[in-house]
Amino acid sequence: TNIIEGTNGEKIITSPHGPVTYPEMPINHYIWADIQNYSNMVALECGITGKKYTYSQVRDYSNYVARSLLNMGFKRGDVIAIVLPNLPDSPIALLGCMEAGIIATTVNPIYTADEIAKQLISSETKAVITSQTILTNVRAAVNATNPNLKIIVINDYAKSVTDGVIPFENLITKGKSLPGVSTGQWSPDDVAILPYSSGTTGLPKGVMLTHRNLVANVQMLKNSISNERCLPADGTFQEILPAVLPMYHIYGMSVVLFSKLSIGCKLITLPKFTPETYIRVLEEHKISFLTVVPPMIMFLSNFEMARKKHIENIKFILSGAAPLSHNDVDKFYNKFQLNSDKVQFCQGYGLTESSPLAFCEITFKKFSSIGKPVSGCDARLVDPLTKKDIVGSGQTGELLIRGPHIMKGYWKNEKATNEIMHGDWLLTGDIAYYDEDVDFYITDRIKELIKVKGFQVAPAELEALLRTHPNVHEAGVIGIPSERYGEVPKAFVVLKKSGTTKAEELHDFMKAKVSDFKAIRGGIEFIDNLPKNPSGKIMRSKLKQDYCK
Ligand code: ATP
Ligand code: MG
């Protein structure tokens, strides 16, 4: 494969798909580039109420929203917070802000009022767009921040919106007769959106993503896993996907929303993941393309309610955002008696800071690999301490990436930006290695490695091994202090059916699989639910907080 030497002796692994070319245009224009092929087809449909918008409606309505926002006095470069679950209207709000040159900061809708308030303050939001069902909470956040902030409300499942707020509807209906939006002084390096990182390892950070970052990343994805079977867009056949990954997070926003709208797919929006509605949507809409986070694969494999008829049409699965082991994918194939020719599987890897996609490759057997850098993305592995480049298969190091998809920086946080950027290289904070074919594997995050005497233990490895036990649904592993060892692993296990396995059995099961220094000396505890954030990551910090006082 292509490993080239940089000017300072860096060992740079380039993409097998070559460099990326992309047009210099706003992401909100890029999305509509081919719309004439499918303008009257449905773009967004609510999986609960059936409310839907066609492509031309989404494009026109977001333009009207932009006109209204500008008419209300908001300006290019202002920040507006979008606190919304996935509704068919949510993309109209997001794209409406973009049309106006307003920076949307997207907020987790299940946050507490306190958490919402933090992001409103940190992002210096000028207004909030939310929905009727979560208004009380959002209003509490606004009152605690700046009671004068305007609140614009989408009427989701209620009869009407509360008095004293601005109905989102009005922005659409009144916007139509307002003067059009001029792009004016536009640059590809303008900040387009301000999502926040997941807050797995500390406080969530505002990530400035530009139009260039987003357009490039959609192109990088298309160049790397383009495949006629899963990406047809000639207006004769329409691919339908569930849009259940939260759109406030970069995965749901970029990989699902932006890239799928840009090729004319239909997205069935679900405001949250519930097993029943999810499998109903899969069956009802004959879903053939799935974008998932690992817990969704585990749900399909481990729960009887998910049956063959639900996944019958699936041809392609893309998983990302958190570790998924070979065995997890095998279980899925075995349960439904499928093979990897019929259902292609691909694991993607990325960060909010990289818009997000950095790695992915369709694979027929290496399910635990994240594959190779996507087109236009360069990668390096370095020693986390000395920052010297590591060479050779099987050697682990910190993963660095660069390309046109790397963020402009953290919002109003130069210190954090300088810590994560080394020149144009982004330090991912993840440990990785590659095999003989230069296919990459993520070991775990540097910050979460458990230090047992002189050795480092990756919790993700122990979690994956625990999940190979037939009775185990999920597991979370953390390090706890130990006088003798410094730190030792402790496991929290969710069984498929409670009471089916004892801790001693699992200890024996693990003993046969790992070397002594990785032994789960901190104990195995059974719990009902693992704390996970909506991007599918196990919140190990929360496990520590809740169980290890
Ligand atoms: P914060 O930076 O605020 O602590 P976060 O890093 O979890 O939160 P995101 O940007 O949502 O926020 O997640 C990026 C991280 O997700 C990566 O650094 C990596 O640790 C993890 N990740 C993404 N894809 C994969 C994957 N396929 N396998 C393993 N880990 C992954
Ligand atoms: Mg991060």
XYZ file of C-alpha atoms and ligand atoms in Angstrom:
581
model
C 0.000 0.000 0.000
C 0.908 3.634 -0.173
C 3.172 4.624 2.670
C 5.081 7.734 1.790
C 7.806 9.618 3.587
C 7.050 13.183 4.667
C 9.540 16.035 4.595
C 10.428 15.467 8.249
C 10.655 11.696 7.956
C 6.981 11.110 8.823
C 5.578 7.789 7.619
C 2.334 8.816 5.956
C -0.299 6.253 5.011
C -2.370 7.620 2.143
C -5.773 6.550 0.901
C -5.982 3.803 -1.735
C -8.801 5.900 -3.216
C -6.468 8.794 -4.001
C -6.969 12.473 -3.281
C -10.416 14.034 -3.057
C -11.796 16.659 -5.401
C -14.808 18.635 -4.335
C -16.614 21.732 -5.500
C -16.155 24.982 -3.586
C -19.736 25.708 -2.647
C -21.804 25.932 0.507
C -22.838 22.504 1.799
C -26.480 23.631 1.651
C -26.111 24.204 -2.117
C -24.057 21.058 -2.659
C -26.876 18.965 -1.199
C -29.274 20.147 -3.924
C -26.856 19.772 -6.845
C -28.835 16.926 -8.480
C -32.270 17.747 -7.113
C -33.869 18.090 -10.568
C -33.751 14.266 -10.792
C -35.974 13.761 -7.787
C -37.524 17.076 -6.751
C -40.991 15.591 -6.244
C -39.859 12.512 -4.374
C -40.109 12.367 -0.602
C -36.940 13.459 1.190
C -38.057 13.197 4.805
C -40.874 11.292 6.435
C -41.683 10.921 10.120
C -41.648 7.248 11.132
C -44.230 7.995 13.842
C -46.763 10.407 12.305
C -46.089 9.942 8.584
C -45.622 13.716 8.110
C -43.477 14.187 5.000
C -41.654 16.697 2.827
C -40.564 16.331 -0.789
C -37.134 17.396 -1.954
C -38.329 20.674 -3.443
C -40.256 21.429 -0.259
C -37.201 20.896 1.931
C -35.102 23.109 -0.335
C -37.719 25.873 -0.670
C -38.832 25.832 2.964
C -35.294 26.075 4.260
C -34.817 29.049 1.963
C -37.968 30.691 3.375
C -36.730 30.008 6.910
C -33.459 31.749 6.010
C -35.319 34.801 4.707
C -37.381 34.995 7.892
C -34.349 34.661 10.153
C -32.568 37.491 8.337
C -35.752 39.554 8.420
C -35.923 39.021 12.197
C -32.528 40.722 12.465
C -30.170 37.754 12.725
C -26.961 38.160 10.784
C -24.409 36.082 8.930
C -22.040 34.567 11.526
C -24.574 34.702 14.393
C -25.104 31.450 16.295
C -28.524 29.845 16.740
C -28.997 26.734 18.860
C -31.013 23.867 17.441
C -32.354 21.652 20.204
C -34.364 19.094 18.298
C -34.982 15.372 18.123
C -35.025 13.881 14.600
C -38.226 15.239 13.056
C -38.849 15.711 9.333
C -38.738 19.459 10.118
C -35.353 19.357 11.870
C -33.254 19.443 8.663
C -35.339 22.402 7.436
C -34.345 24.315 10.564
C -30.691 23.330 10.190
C -30.487 24.057 6.457
C -32.497 27.254 6.976
C -29.806 28.581 9.311
C -27.112 27.590 6.810
C -28.912 29.323 3.937
C -28.817 32.518 5.969
C -25.136 32.094 6.860
C -26.128 31.591 10.482
C -24.045 29.052 12.417
C -26.238 26.352 13.915
C -24.998 24.790 17.104
C -26.796 21.487 17.524
C -27.741 20.428 21.043
C -28.639 17.009 22.414
C -32.438 17.217 22.956
C -32.368 14.881 25.942
C -29.934 17.064 27.832
C -31.068 18.473 31.161
C -31.873 22.202 31.311
C -28.490 22.736 32.951
C -26.599 20.976 30.193
C -28.506 22.849 27.498
C -27.777 26.138 29.284
C -24.043 25.360 29.249
C -24.020 25.014 25.479
C -26.199 28.102 24.991
C -23.700 30.123 26.997
C -20.557 28.583 25.520
C -21.746 29.045 21.929
C -23.092 32.585 22.523
C -26.386 31.625 20.991
C -28.702 34.395 19.758
C -31.887 32.270 19.549
C -33.127 28.735 20.006
C -35.089 26.483 17.685
C -36.785 23.611 19.492
C -39.976 21.541 19.510
C -43.169 21.712 21.535
C -42.650 18.395 23.371
C -39.351 19.486 24.929
C -40.161 23.176 25.253
C -40.491 23.243 29.062
C -36.962 22.012 29.501
C -35.530 24.296 26.856
C -37.352 27.281 28.303
C -35.837 26.530 31.700
C -32.394 26.569 30.057
C -33.170 29.853 28.298
C -34.468 31.463 31.484
C -31.294 30.464 33.284
C -29.156 31.956 30.507
C -30.801 34.925 28.866
C -34.586 35.190 29.156
C -34.627 37.529 26.153
C -33.494 34.862 23.699
C -36.118 34.252 21.048
C -37.535 30.725 21.053
C -38.787 29.288 17.771
C -40.904 26.182 18.171
C -41.730 23.299 15.842
C -45.083 21.770 16.467
C -44.154 18.109 16.625
C -46.745 15.932 18.288
C -48.829 18.559 20.092
C -51.996 20.263 18.793
C -50.456 23.713 18.732
C -47.459 25.555 20.056
C -47.554 27.436 23.347
C -48.292 31.170 23.395
C -45.340 33.495 23.758
C -43.017 31.642 21.422
C -42.542 31.938 17.659
C -44.117 29.087 15.698
C -41.604 27.634 13.243
C -44.485 27.340 10.739
C -44.611 31.130 10.502
C -41.012 31.309 9.352
C -41.925 29.123 6.401
C -45.246 30.725 5.472
C -44.131 34.338 5.947
C -40.673 33.785 4.483
C -42.070 33.031 1.063
C -42.986 36.661 0.390
C -39.776 38.116 1.867
C -36.789 39.149 -0.283
C -34.462 36.301 -1.329
C -31.180 35.533 0.403
C -27.960 36.718 -1.174
C -24.841 34.636 -0.553
C -22.868 37.881 -0.386
C -19.407 37.503 1.077
C -19.179 33.747 1.197
C -16.038 31.674 1.680
C -15.586 27.881 1.805
C -13.728 28.408 5.078
C -16.699 30.033 6.812
C -17.959 28.037 9.759
C -21.113 26.199 8.655
C -22.060 24.376 11.834
C -20.948 24.156 15.425
C -21.685 20.658 16.744
C -20.221 19.623 20.095
C -18.084 16.535 20.681
C -19.763 13.778 22.685
C -18.146 14.645 26.007
C -16.889 11.107 26.553
C -13.519 12.161 27.932
C -14.304 15.582 29.364
C -16.647 18.472 28.745
C -18.086 18.555 25.207
C -16.152 20.968 22.983
C -17.642 23.193 20.252
C -16.212 22.052 16.925
C -16.057 24.606 14.085
C -16.787 22.802 10.830
C -16.604 24.782 7.613
C -18.428 24.363 4.307
C -15.188 23.009 2.861
C -14.908 20.437 5.671
C -18.452 19.171 5.106
C -18.524 19.146 1.301
C -15.130 17.432 1.232
C -16.201 14.800 3.730
C -19.354 13.859 1.820
C -17.178 13.487 -1.305
C -14.628 11.444 0.654
C -17.355 9.032 1.673
C -18.711 8.769 -1.867
C -15.259 8.136 -3.372
C -14.471 5.459 -0.827
C -17.541 3.276 -0.580
C -19.416 4.194 -3.709
C -21.242 1.133 -4.848
C -24.147 1.250 -7.316
C -26.148 -1.150 -5.255
C -26.361 1.141 -2.286
C -26.164 4.581 -3.817
C -28.468 4.803 -6.827
C -29.851 8.255 -7.459
C -31.160 8.501 -10.979
C -34.748 9.091 -9.911
C -35.944 5.630 -10.921
C -35.369 3.876 -7.629
C -35.148 5.453 -4.233
C -33.058 4.097 -1.401
C -34.854 4.423 1.944
C -32.985 4.736 5.238
C -34.046 5.128 8.836
C -32.728 8.408 10.252
C -32.547 7.414 13.893
C -28.949 8.376 14.675
C -29.324 11.805 16.239
C -28.860 14.594 13.720
C -27.392 16.876 16.351
C -24.340 14.580 16.359
C -21.955 14.715 13.411
C -22.567 11.075 12.374
C -26.318 11.548 11.938
C -25.832 15.016 10.459
C -23.053 14.442 7.918
C -22.938 10.724 7.082
C -26.694 10.246 7.167
C -28.421 13.570 6.520
C -26.072 15.513 4.228
C -24.665 12.637 2.241
C -27.962 10.815 1.749
C -29.925 13.949 0.837
C -27.246 14.762 -1.726
C -28.090 11.562 -3.620
C -31.853 11.615 -3.343
C -32.562 9.015 -0.649
C -35.682 9.005 1.509
C -35.025 9.343 5.231
C -37.520 7.988 7.745
C -36.986 10.111 10.837
C -37.317 8.626 14.309
C -37.072 10.949 17.326
C -35.403 8.236 19.387
C -34.375 4.610 19.172
C -37.021 2.258 20.474
C -36.747 -1.412 19.489
C -40.383 -1.715 18.380
C -40.527 1.324 16.111
C -37.104 0.617 14.690
C -37.910 -2.895 13.503
C -41.347 -1.771 12.320
C -39.700 0.865 10.120
C -37.195 -1.683 8.771
C -40.001 -3.969 7.709
C -42.571 -1.398 6.581
C -40.167 0.571 4.405
C -38.201 -2.432 3.128
C -35.022 -0.797 4.358
C -31.947 -1.902 2.435
C -29.221 0.388 3.785
C -28.444 0.769 7.477
C -26.257 3.273 9.259
C -25.840 2.136 12.847
C -23.899 2.451 16.063
C -22.733 -0.813 17.700
C -25.585 -1.127 20.242
C -28.030 -1.343 17.325
C -26.197 -4.341 15.819
C -26.145 -5.936 19.259
C -29.860 -5.320 19.609
C -30.570 -7.005 16.262
C -28.350 -9.984 17.139
C -29.309 -10.481 20.759
C -33.047 -9.930 20.888
C -35.589 -12.403 19.626
C -38.031 -9.694 18.612
C -35.730 -8.777 15.701
C -36.504 -11.402 13.095
C -35.533 -12.320 9.577
C -38.490 -10.472 8.064
C -37.228 -7.206 9.531
C -33.837 -7.318 7.889
C -34.761 -9.223 4.743
C -33.986 -6.346 2.385
C -30.760 -5.187 4.032
C -27.834 -5.106 1.612
C -25.427 -2.793 3.324
C -24.557 -1.900 6.918
C -22.278 0.907 8.018
C -21.358 0.972 11.702
C -19.325 3.637 13.436
C -18.775 5.893 16.452
C -17.777 3.146 18.889
C -15.886 -0.162 18.855
C -17.474 -3.225 17.301
C -15.694 -6.570 17.376
C -15.539 -9.338 14.797
C -17.677 -11.538 16.993
C -20.444 -8.933 17.252
C -20.828 -8.898 13.471
C -20.472 -12.670 13.207
C -23.333 -13.086 15.654
C -25.500 -10.936 13.409
C -24.641 -12.968 10.292
C -25.159 -16.258 12.119
C -28.471 -15.349 13.668
C -29.967 -14.403 10.310
C -28.003 -17.029 8.341
C -26.530 -14.457 6.012
C -23.183 -14.204 4.345
C -21.082 -11.152 3.644
C -21.809 -11.251 -0.089
C -25.504 -10.758 0.503
C -25.109 -8.155 3.234
C -22.015 -6.000 2.911
C -20.550 -4.689 6.117
C -18.377 -1.685 6.664
C -16.994 -0.145 9.810
C -16.337 3.573 9.708
C -14.189 5.583 12.068
C -14.215 9.273 12.680
C -14.491 12.161 15.070
C -16.585 15.290 15.287
C -13.308 17.113 14.588
C -13.006 15.344 11.202
C -16.532 15.988 9.923
C -16.544 12.958 10.884
C -15.409 10.253 8.471
C -11.689 9.386 8.326
C -11.659 5.604 7.697
C -13.972 3.063 6.119
C -13.810 0.240 3.673
C -16.254 -2.437 2.627
C -14.953 -5.674 4.034
C -15.905 -9.270 3.487
C -14.176 -10.725 6.493
C -12.270 -8.226 8.637
C -15.281 -6.971 10.505
C -13.328 -5.437 13.384
C -11.147 -3.361 11.062
C -11.932 0.233 10.200
C -10.177 -0.334 6.888
C -8.144 2.349 5.200
C -8.167 6.138 5.138
C -10.996 7.546 3.013
C -10.013 9.353 -0.170
C -8.147 12.560 0.641
C -7.342 11.554 4.226
C -3.737 10.895 5.313
C -2.869 8.962 8.454
C 0.120 8.398 10.727
C 0.811 6.433 13.868
C 3.129 7.942 16.457
C 4.457 7.028 19.862
C 2.101 8.881 22.242
C 5.018 10.122 24.357
C 7.852 10.868 21.941
C 5.553 11.628 18.954
C 8.009 9.667 16.768
C 6.477 7.824 13.808
C 5.856 4.129 14.216
C 6.503 1.815 11.302
C 5.354 -1.698 10.619
C 2.285 -3.875 10.928
C 1.090 -4.818 14.397
C 2.756 -1.814 16.076
C 0.380 0.339 18.081
C 0.535 4.103 18.292
C -1.579 7.213 18.472
C -3.499 7.837 15.279
C -3.021 11.183 13.526
C -5.064 12.283 10.521
C -5.125 15.217 8.117
C -7.132 16.363 5.124
C -9.680 18.960 4.012
C -12.203 17.502 6.479
C -10.277 18.531 9.608
C -12.045 21.223 11.657
C -11.107 24.878 11.672
C -10.623 24.614 15.429
C -12.513 24.479 18.695
C -14.921 27.335 19.277
C -13.325 30.069 21.380
C -10.798 27.651 22.781
C -7.383 28.228 21.305
C -5.676 26.249 24.027
C -7.624 23.072 23.282
C -7.143 23.629 19.547
C -3.379 23.906 19.961
C -3.321 20.759 22.038
C -5.092 18.627 19.438
C -3.564 20.101 16.247
C 0.090 19.489 15.397
C 0.503 21.592 12.276
C -2.216 20.284 9.990
C -2.321 16.911 11.766
C -5.159 16.122 14.173
C -4.210 13.997 17.188
C -7.166 11.677 17.545
C -6.414 10.461 21.068
C -7.091 6.933 19.818
C -4.616 4.055 19.788
C -4.488 2.058 16.558
C -2.386 -0.394 14.550
C -2.522 -1.811 11.041
C -2.129 -5.372 9.728
C -0.098 -6.788 6.787
C -2.633 -5.355 4.330
C -2.424 -1.961 6.043
C -5.986 -2.313 7.294
C -6.390 -0.360 10.520
C -7.806 -1.369 13.898
C -8.693 0.905 16.806
C -7.491 -0.460 20.154
C -9.040 2.142 22.453
C -8.675 5.714 23.591
C -5.362 6.660 25.203
C -7.192 8.285 28.085
C -9.166 5.150 28.882
C -6.380 2.557 28.829
C -6.067 0.829 32.190
C -2.541 0.773 33.591
C -1.950 -2.546 35.376
C 1.562 -2.443 36.829
C 3.652 -1.633 33.746
C 1.083 -2.959 31.279
C -1.708 -1.244 29.425
C -5.070 -2.924 29.129
C -7.664 -1.750 26.600
C -11.149 -1.877 28.123
C -12.637 -2.283 24.629
C -10.825 -5.624 24.253
C -12.208 -6.984 27.528
C -15.691 -5.691 26.694
C -15.586 -7.445 23.307
C -14.398 -10.702 24.918
C -17.137 -10.573 27.536
C -19.678 -10.142 24.731
C -18.532 -13.420 23.162
C -20.181 -15.234 26.108
C -23.566 -16.453 24.875
C -25.492 -14.970 27.812
C -23.879 -11.544 27.725
C -25.588 -8.677 25.928
C -23.230 -5.811 26.725
C -20.311 -4.995 28.997
C -18.481 -1.919 30.192
C -14.972 -2.072 31.669
C -13.189 0.585 33.704
C -9.978 0.783 35.712
C -10.210 1.080 39.486
C -7.322 1.895 41.836
C -5.435 -1.020 43.358
C -2.645 -0.849 45.910
C -0.833 -3.800 44.475
C -1.287 -3.235 40.731
C -1.809 0.503 40.447
C -5.034 -0.083 38.556
C -7.114 -3.159 37.784
C -10.032 -3.737 35.382
C -13.554 -3.929 36.731
C -16.462 -5.065 34.541
C -20.137 -4.161 34.459
C -22.152 -6.728 32.582
C -25.669 -6.663 31.177
C -26.998 -10.177 30.609
C -29.499 -11.028 27.885
C -31.667 -12.527 30.657
C -30.828 -11.636 34.226
C -29.706 -14.435 36.530
C -28.516 -16.759 33.770
C -24.831 -16.485 34.630
C -22.786 -15.992 37.803
C -19.724 -13.790 38.187
C -17.492 -16.831 38.861
C -18.556 -18.401 35.574
C -17.605 -15.259 33.702
C -14.294 -15.050 35.550
C -13.501 -18.614 34.450
C -14.651 -17.858 30.930
C -12.345 -14.839 30.750
C -9.387 -16.563 32.413
C -9.094 -18.912 29.468
C -9.029 -15.987 27.048
C -6.670 -13.343 28.404
C -3.216 -13.194 29.898
C -2.966 -12.798 33.641
C -2.303 -9.054 33.734
C -5.633 -8.436 31.982
C -7.615 -10.455 34.574
C -10.705 -8.613 35.789
C -9.362 -8.323 39.342
C -11.678 -5.451 40.201
C -14.670 -7.765 40.038
C -17.647 -8.363 37.769
C -20.885 -6.637 38.609
C -24.237 -7.238 36.899
C -26.358 -4.228 36.021
C -29.558 -3.706 33.993
C -28.354 -1.004 31.638
C -25.053 0.447 30.582
C -24.860 4.230 30.510
C -24.348 5.121 26.837
C -24.497 8.399 25.023
C -26.708 8.684 21.933
C -23.727 8.149 19.646
C -23.545 4.620 21.065
C -20.511 5.069 23.276
C -20.268 3.462 26.687
C -19.889 6.280 29.195
C -17.106 4.733 31.238
C -16.717 7.950 33.195
C -20.341 7.627 34.280
C -19.765 4.017 35.361
C -16.930 5.274 37.540
C -19.064 8.047 38.960
C -22.133 5.917 39.672
C -20.593 2.720 40.967
C -17.180 3.520 42.316
C -17.550 6.200 44.938
P -15.070 13.997 23.574
O -14.056 14.316 22.513
O -15.907 15.163 23.939
O -14.506 13.282 24.745
P -15.952 11.871 21.789
O -14.535 11.793 21.360
O -16.599 10.600 22.235
O -16.137 12.957 22.945
P -17.029 12.061 19.118
O -16.377 13.065 18.260
O -18.480 11.827 18.964
O -16.818 12.506 20.622
O -16.348 10.653 18.955
C -15.087 10.407 18.369
C -14.475 9.174 18.995
O -15.318 8.041 18.774
C -13.159 8.754 18.415
O -12.083 9.506 18.940
C -13.091 7.275 18.821
O -12.619 7.135 20.149
C -14.539 6.845 18.782
N -14.840 6.060 17.559
C -15.422 6.482 16.428
N -15.552 5.484 15.536
C -15.025 4.381 16.105
C -14.861 3.006 15.701
N -15.273 2.547 14.523
N -14.251 2.178 16.582
C -13.823 2.598 17.779
N -13.968 3.863 18.226
C -14.563 4.751 17.407
Mg -13.118 13.290 21.061
